[in-house]
Coordinates of C-alpha atoms in Angstrom, one line a residue:
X232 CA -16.4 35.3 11.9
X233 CA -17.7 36.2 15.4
X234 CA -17.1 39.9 17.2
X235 CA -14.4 37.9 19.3
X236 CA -12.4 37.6 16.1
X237 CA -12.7 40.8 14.3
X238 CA -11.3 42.2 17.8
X239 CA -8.7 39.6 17.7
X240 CA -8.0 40.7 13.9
X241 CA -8.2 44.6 15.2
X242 CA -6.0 43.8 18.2
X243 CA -3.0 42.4 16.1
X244 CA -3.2 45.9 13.1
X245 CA -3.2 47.7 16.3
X246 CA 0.1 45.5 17.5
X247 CA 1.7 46.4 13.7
X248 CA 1.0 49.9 14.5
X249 CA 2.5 50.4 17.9
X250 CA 5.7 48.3 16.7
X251 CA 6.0 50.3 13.3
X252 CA 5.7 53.5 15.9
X253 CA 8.6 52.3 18.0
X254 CA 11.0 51.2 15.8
X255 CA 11.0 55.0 14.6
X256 CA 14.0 56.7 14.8
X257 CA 16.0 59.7 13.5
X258 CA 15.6 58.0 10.3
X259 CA 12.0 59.5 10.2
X260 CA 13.6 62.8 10.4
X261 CA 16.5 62.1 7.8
X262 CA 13.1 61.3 5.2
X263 CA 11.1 64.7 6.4
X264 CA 14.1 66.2 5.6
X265 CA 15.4 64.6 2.5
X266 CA 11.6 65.3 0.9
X267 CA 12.2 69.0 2.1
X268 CA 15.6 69.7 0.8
X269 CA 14.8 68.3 -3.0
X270 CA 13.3 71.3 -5.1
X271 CA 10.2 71.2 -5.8
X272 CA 9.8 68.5 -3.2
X273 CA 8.0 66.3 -5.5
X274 CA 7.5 63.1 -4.0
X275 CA 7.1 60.2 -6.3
X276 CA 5.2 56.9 -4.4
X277 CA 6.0 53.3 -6.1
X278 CA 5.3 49.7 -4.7
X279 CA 2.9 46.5 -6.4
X280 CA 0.3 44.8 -5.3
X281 CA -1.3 45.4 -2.1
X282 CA 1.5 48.1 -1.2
X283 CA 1.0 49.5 -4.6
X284 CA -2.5 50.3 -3.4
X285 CA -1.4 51.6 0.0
X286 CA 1.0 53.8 -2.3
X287 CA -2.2 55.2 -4.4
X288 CA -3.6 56.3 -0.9
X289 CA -0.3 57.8 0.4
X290 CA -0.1 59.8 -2.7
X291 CA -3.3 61.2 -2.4
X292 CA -3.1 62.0 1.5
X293 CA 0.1 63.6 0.4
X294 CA -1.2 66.2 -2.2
X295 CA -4.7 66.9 -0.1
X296 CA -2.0 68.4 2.7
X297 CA 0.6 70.1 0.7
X298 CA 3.3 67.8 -1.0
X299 CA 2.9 67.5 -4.1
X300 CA 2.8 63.8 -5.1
X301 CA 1.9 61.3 -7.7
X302 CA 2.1 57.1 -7.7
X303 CA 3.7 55.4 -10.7
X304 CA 3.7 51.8 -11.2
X305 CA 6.8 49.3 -11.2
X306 CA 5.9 48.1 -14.7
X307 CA 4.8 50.8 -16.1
X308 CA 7.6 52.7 -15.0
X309 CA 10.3 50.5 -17.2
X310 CA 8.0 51.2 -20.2
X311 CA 7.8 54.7 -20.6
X312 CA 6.2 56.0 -17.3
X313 CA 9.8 56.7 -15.9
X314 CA 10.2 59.5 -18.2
X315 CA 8.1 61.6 -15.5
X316 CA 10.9 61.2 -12.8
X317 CA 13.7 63.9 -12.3
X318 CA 16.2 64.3 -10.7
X319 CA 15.4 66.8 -8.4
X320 CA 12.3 64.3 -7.4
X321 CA 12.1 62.1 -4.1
X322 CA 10.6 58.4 -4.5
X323 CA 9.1 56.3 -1.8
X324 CA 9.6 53.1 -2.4
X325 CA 7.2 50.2 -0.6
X326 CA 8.1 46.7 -0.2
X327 CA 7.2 44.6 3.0
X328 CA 9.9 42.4 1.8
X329 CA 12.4 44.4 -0.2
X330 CA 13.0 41.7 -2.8
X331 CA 10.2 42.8 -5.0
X332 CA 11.4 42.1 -8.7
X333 CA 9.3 44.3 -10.7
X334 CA 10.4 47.2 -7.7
X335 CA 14.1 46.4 -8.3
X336 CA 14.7 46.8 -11.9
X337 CA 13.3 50.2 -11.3
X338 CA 15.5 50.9 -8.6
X339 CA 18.7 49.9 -10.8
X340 CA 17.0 52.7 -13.3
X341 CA 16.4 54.9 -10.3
X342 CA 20.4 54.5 -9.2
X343 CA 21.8 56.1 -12.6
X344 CA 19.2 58.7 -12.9
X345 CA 20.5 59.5 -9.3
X346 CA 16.9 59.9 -7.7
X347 CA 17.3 59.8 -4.0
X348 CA 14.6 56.6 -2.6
X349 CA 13.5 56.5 0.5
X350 CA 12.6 52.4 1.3
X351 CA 9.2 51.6 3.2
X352 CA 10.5 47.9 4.1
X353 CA 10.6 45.3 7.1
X354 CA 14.2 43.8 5.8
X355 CA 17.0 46.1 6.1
X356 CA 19.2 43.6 4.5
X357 CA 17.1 44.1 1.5
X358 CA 18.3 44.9 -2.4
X359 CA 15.7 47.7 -1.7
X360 CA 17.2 49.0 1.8
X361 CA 20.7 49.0 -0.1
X362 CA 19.3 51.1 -2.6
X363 CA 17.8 53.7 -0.5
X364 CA 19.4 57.0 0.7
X365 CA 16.9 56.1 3.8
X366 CA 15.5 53.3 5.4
X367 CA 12.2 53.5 7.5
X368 CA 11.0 49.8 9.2
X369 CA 7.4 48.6 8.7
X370 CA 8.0 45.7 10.8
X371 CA 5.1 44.1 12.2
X372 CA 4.7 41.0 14.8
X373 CA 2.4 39.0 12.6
X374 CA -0.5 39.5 10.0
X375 CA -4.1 39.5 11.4
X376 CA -4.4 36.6 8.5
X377 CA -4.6 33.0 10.2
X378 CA -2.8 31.9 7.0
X379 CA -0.1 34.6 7.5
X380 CA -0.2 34.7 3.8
X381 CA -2.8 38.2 3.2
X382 CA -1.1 41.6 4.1
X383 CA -3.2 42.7 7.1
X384 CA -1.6 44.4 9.7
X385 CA 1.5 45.2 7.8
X386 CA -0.3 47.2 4.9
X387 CA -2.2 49.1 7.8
X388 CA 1.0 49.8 9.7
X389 CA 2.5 51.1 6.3
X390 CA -0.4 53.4 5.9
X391 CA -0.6 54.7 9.2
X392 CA 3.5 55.5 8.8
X393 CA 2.4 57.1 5.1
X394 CA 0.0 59.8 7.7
X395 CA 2.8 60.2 9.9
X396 CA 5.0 61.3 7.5
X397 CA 2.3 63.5 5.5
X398 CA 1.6 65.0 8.9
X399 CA 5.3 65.8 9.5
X400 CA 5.4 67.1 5.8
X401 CA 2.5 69.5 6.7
X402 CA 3.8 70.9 10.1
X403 CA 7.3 71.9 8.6
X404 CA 5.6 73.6 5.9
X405 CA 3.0 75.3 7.7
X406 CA 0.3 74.2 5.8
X407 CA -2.9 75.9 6.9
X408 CA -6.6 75.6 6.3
X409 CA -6.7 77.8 3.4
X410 CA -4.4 75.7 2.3
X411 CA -5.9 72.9 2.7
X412 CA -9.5 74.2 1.3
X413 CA -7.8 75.5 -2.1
X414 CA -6.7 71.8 -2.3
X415 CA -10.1 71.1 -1.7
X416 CA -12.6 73.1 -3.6
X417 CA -15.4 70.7 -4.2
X418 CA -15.0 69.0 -0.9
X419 CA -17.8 69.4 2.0
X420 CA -15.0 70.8 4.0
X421 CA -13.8 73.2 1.3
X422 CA -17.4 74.3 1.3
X423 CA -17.8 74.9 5.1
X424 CA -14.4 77.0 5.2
X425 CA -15.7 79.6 2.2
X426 CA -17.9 80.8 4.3
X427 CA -18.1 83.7 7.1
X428 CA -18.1 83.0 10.4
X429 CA -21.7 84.1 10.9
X430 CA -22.6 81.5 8.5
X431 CA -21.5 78.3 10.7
X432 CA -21.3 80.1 14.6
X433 CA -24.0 79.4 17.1
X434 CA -26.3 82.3 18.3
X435 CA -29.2 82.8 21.1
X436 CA -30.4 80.3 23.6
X437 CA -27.5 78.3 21.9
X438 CA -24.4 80.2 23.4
X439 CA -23.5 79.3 27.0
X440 CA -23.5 82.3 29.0
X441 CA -23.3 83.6 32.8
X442 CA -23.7 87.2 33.9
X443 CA -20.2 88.8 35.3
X444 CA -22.4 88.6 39.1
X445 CA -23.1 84.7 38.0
X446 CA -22.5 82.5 41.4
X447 CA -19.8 79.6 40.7
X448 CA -22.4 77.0 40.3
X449 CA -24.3 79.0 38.0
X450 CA -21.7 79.0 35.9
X451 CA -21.0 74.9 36.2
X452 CA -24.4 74.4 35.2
X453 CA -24.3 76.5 32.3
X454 CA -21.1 74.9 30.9
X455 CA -22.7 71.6 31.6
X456 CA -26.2 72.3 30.0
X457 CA -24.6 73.3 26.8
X458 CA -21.8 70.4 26.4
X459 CA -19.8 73.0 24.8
X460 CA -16.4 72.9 27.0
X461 CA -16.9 76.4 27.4
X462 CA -18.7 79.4 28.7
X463 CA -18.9 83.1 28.4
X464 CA -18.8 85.7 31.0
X465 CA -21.0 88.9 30.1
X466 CA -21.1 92.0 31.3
X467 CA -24.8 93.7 31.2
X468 CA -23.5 95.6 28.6
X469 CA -23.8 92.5 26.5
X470 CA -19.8 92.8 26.1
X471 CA -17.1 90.1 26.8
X472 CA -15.7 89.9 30.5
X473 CA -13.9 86.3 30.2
X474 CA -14.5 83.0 29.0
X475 CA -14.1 79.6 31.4
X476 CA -13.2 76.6 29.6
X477 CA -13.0 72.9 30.9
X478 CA -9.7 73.8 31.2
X479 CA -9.9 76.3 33.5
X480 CA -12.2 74.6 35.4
X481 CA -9.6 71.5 35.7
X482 CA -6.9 73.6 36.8
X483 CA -8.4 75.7 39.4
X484 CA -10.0 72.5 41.0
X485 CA -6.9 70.7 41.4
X486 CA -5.0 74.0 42.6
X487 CA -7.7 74.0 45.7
X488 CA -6.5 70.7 46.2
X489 CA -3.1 71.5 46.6
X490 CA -1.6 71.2 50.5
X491 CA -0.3 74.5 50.1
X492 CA -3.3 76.2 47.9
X493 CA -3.5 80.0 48.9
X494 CA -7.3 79.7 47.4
X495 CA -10.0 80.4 49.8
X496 CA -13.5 79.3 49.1
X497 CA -15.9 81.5 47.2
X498 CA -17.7 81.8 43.9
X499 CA -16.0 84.7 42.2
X500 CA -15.9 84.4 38.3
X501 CA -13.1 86.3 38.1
X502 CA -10.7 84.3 39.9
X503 CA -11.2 81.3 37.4
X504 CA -11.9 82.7 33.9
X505 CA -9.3 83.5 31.4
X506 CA -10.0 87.8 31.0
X507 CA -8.6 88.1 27.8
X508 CA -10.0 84.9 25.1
X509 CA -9.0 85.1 21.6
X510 CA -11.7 86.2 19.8
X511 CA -13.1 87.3 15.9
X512 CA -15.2 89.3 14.3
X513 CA -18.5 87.7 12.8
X514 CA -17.5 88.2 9.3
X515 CA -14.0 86.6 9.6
X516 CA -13.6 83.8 6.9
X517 CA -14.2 80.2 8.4
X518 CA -10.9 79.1 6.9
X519 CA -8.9 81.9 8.8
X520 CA -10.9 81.2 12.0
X521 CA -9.5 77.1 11.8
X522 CA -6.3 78.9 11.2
X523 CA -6.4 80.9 14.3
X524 CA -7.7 77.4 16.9
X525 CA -5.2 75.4 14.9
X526 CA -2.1 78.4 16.3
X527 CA -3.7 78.6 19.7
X528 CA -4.7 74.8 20.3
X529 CA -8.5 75.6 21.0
X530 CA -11.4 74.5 19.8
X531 CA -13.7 77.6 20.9
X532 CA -13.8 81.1 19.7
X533 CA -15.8 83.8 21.2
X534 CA -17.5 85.8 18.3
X535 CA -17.6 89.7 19.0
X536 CA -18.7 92.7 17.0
X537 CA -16.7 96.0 17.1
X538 CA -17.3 97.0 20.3
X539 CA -16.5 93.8 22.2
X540 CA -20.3 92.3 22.2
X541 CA -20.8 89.2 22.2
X542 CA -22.4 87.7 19.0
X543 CA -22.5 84.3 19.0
X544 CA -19.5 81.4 20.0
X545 CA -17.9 79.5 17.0
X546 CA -16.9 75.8 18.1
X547 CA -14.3 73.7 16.3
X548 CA -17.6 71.2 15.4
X549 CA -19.3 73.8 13.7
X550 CA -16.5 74.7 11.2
X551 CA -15.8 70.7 10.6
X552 CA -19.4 68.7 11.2
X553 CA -20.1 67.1 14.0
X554 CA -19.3 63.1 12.8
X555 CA -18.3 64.0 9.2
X556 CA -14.7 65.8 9.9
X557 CA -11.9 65.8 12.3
X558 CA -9.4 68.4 13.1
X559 CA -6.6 67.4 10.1
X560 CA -4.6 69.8 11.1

C-alpha cells in the first residue's frame, strides 16, 4: 500500500466520522439521559464480531470515566451469561446492520425481562431499531475496504460515537480527576496525580517571569523563550502582580486594532495582564490542581506560598506528560 492510500483509507474513517456526527440528534440526549435515569446506571455493552470488539473497548472507556460498565456476549448471554442483567440495567446494543441473529434472540430475552436497549445501528428499519427504547445512527458513506466487505470506517465511527457518549456520561456526572485516578491506581497517570504539586511544577530558570517595571517587549520575549503560553509578573518582593497568557496577549492586540480602540500606545504591564490568576499552594494534591484547570478551562497555574510568592508555575503538561497524556477531561 503506498502513503497515497493509507491517506485515502484515513480520509474515508474520517468521512464515517463527520457523517456519524451529523446525523446526531436529540436522540443522543434521550440515551445520556436514559443511562442516567436507570439506578445504578449500569450500562451493559453487547454486539459480535468486529462490533463485539468495539463493544469490549466501549465498556472499558466507560468504567475508566465513571459509568460503570461490563460487555457480555450474544451467545453467551442465551446460555447463562444473561443471568447478570437486571432490570434496572441499560444495554447498548451494536449492529451496523441490525439483523444480527445471535444479537436478536437476545433482544427477544431482553424484551420480557423489560431492559431498556439503546441500538448502535445504520438501519432504522431494523429488528434491532424496533427493539430499542433509542435509536442512535452509525451510518457511514462507505468502508475504507476496496472490497466493501471489512468494517473499516464504520467500526471507527461506532467507537468514536462510544467516546462521545462516555464523554457526555462524564460531564453530567461531574466526574473529576480524583475520580478518575481512584479508577486508575496503577496507571502512569494515577501515579502523576498522587503526588504534590511541588513534585511535578517547574522552578528557577524554568518559570517565565518579567519584573512588574518589565517593558512590553520584555515581556514578549520572555513568553516566547519559554513556550509556555504564559508569563508571570513579579513584584521585587518576589510576590505575584499578574500573569499574561497568549490569551491576553490575543485580545489586547486585536482591541488596538479596533477603529474605535481607546488604547494608546505604551508598554505598561498592567494594562494587559490578568491582576488576579488563580493560583495554589505548593503542596496542593496534583489531582485537585487538574480539578481546578479542568473548572477554569486553563492550562497554567501560578504556584504561591503563603504570602503570595511566587514558587514555581504548574502547566497542564507537567501534571499529564508531555506526549504520553491528553487532557481527558
Amino acid at each position: 500500500m503506498t502513503v497515497e492510500q493509507a491517506r485515502e483509507v484515513l480520509t474515508i474513517e474520517a468521512e464515517g466520522i463527520h457523517a456519524v456526527r451529523d446525523a446526531l440528534g436529540p436522540e443522543f440526549v434521550q440515551a445520556v439521559d436514559l443511562i442516567m435515569a436507570c439506578p445504578p446506571n449500569r450500562l451493559i455493552i453487547t454486539g459480535i464480531g468486529k462490533s463485539g470488539l468495539v463493544g469490549q473497548k466501549m465498556a472499558a472507556t466507560f468504567n475508566s470515566t465513571g459509568t460503570p460498565s461490563f460487555f457480555l456476549h450474544p451467545v453467551e448471554a442465551m446460555h447463562g451469561d444473561l443471568g447478570m442483567v437486571s432490570p434496572n440495567d441499560v444495554v447498548l446494543a451494536i449492529s451496523y446492520s441490525g439483523e444480527t441473529a445471535e444479537l436478536n434472540r437476545l433482544l427477544s430475552s431482553l424484551k420480557e425481562r423489560a431492559v431498556p436497549v439503546i441500538a448502535m445501528t445504520s438501519n432504522p428499519r431494523s429488528f434491532l431499531a424496533e427493539q430499542a427504547a433509542v435509536v442512535l445512527n452509525i451510518a457511514v458513506p462507505k468502508e475504507a475496504c476496496p472490497l466493501g466487505l471489512a468494517p473499516t470506517a464504520s467500526t471507527t465511527a461506532t467507537l468514536a460515537l462510544g467516546d462521545a457518549l462516555a464523554v457526555a456520561l462524564l460531564q453530567r456526572r461531574r466526574f473529576k480527576a480524583e475520580d478518575f485516578r481512584r479508577n486508575h491506581p496503577g496507571g502512569s497517570l494515577g501515579e502523576r496525580l498522587k503526588v504534590a504539586v511541588r513534585e511535578v511544577m517547574l522552578t528557577g530558570d524554568k518559570v517565565p517571569t518579567v519584573s512588574e517595571t518589565a517593558a512590553f517587549d520584555e515581556a514578549i520575549s520572555e513568553l516566547n523563550r519559554k513556550n509556555l503560553g504564559a508569563v508571570l509578573i513579579i513584584a521585587a518582593s518576589g510576590e505575584l502582580r499578574g500573569i499574561i497568557t497568549d490569551g491576553d496577549l490575543r485580545r489586547y492586540l486585536i482591541s488596538r486594532l479596533l477603529p474605535d480602540s481607546s488604547h494608546k500606545a505604551g508598554t505598561d504591564l498592567a494594562e494587559i495582564m490578568t491582576k488576579t490568576p488563580v493560583s495554589i499552594g505548593p503542596d496542593t494534591m496534583a489531582a485537585d490542581a487538574l480539578s481546578l484547570m479542568q473548572e477554569k478551562d486553563i492550562t497554567v497555574l501560578a504556584v504561591l506560598d503563603e504570602q503570595g510568592r511566587v514558587q514555581g508555575l504548574l502547566h497542564l503538561h507537567d501534571l499529564l506528560g508531555k506526549g504520553e497524556f491528553r487532557f481527558l477531561i
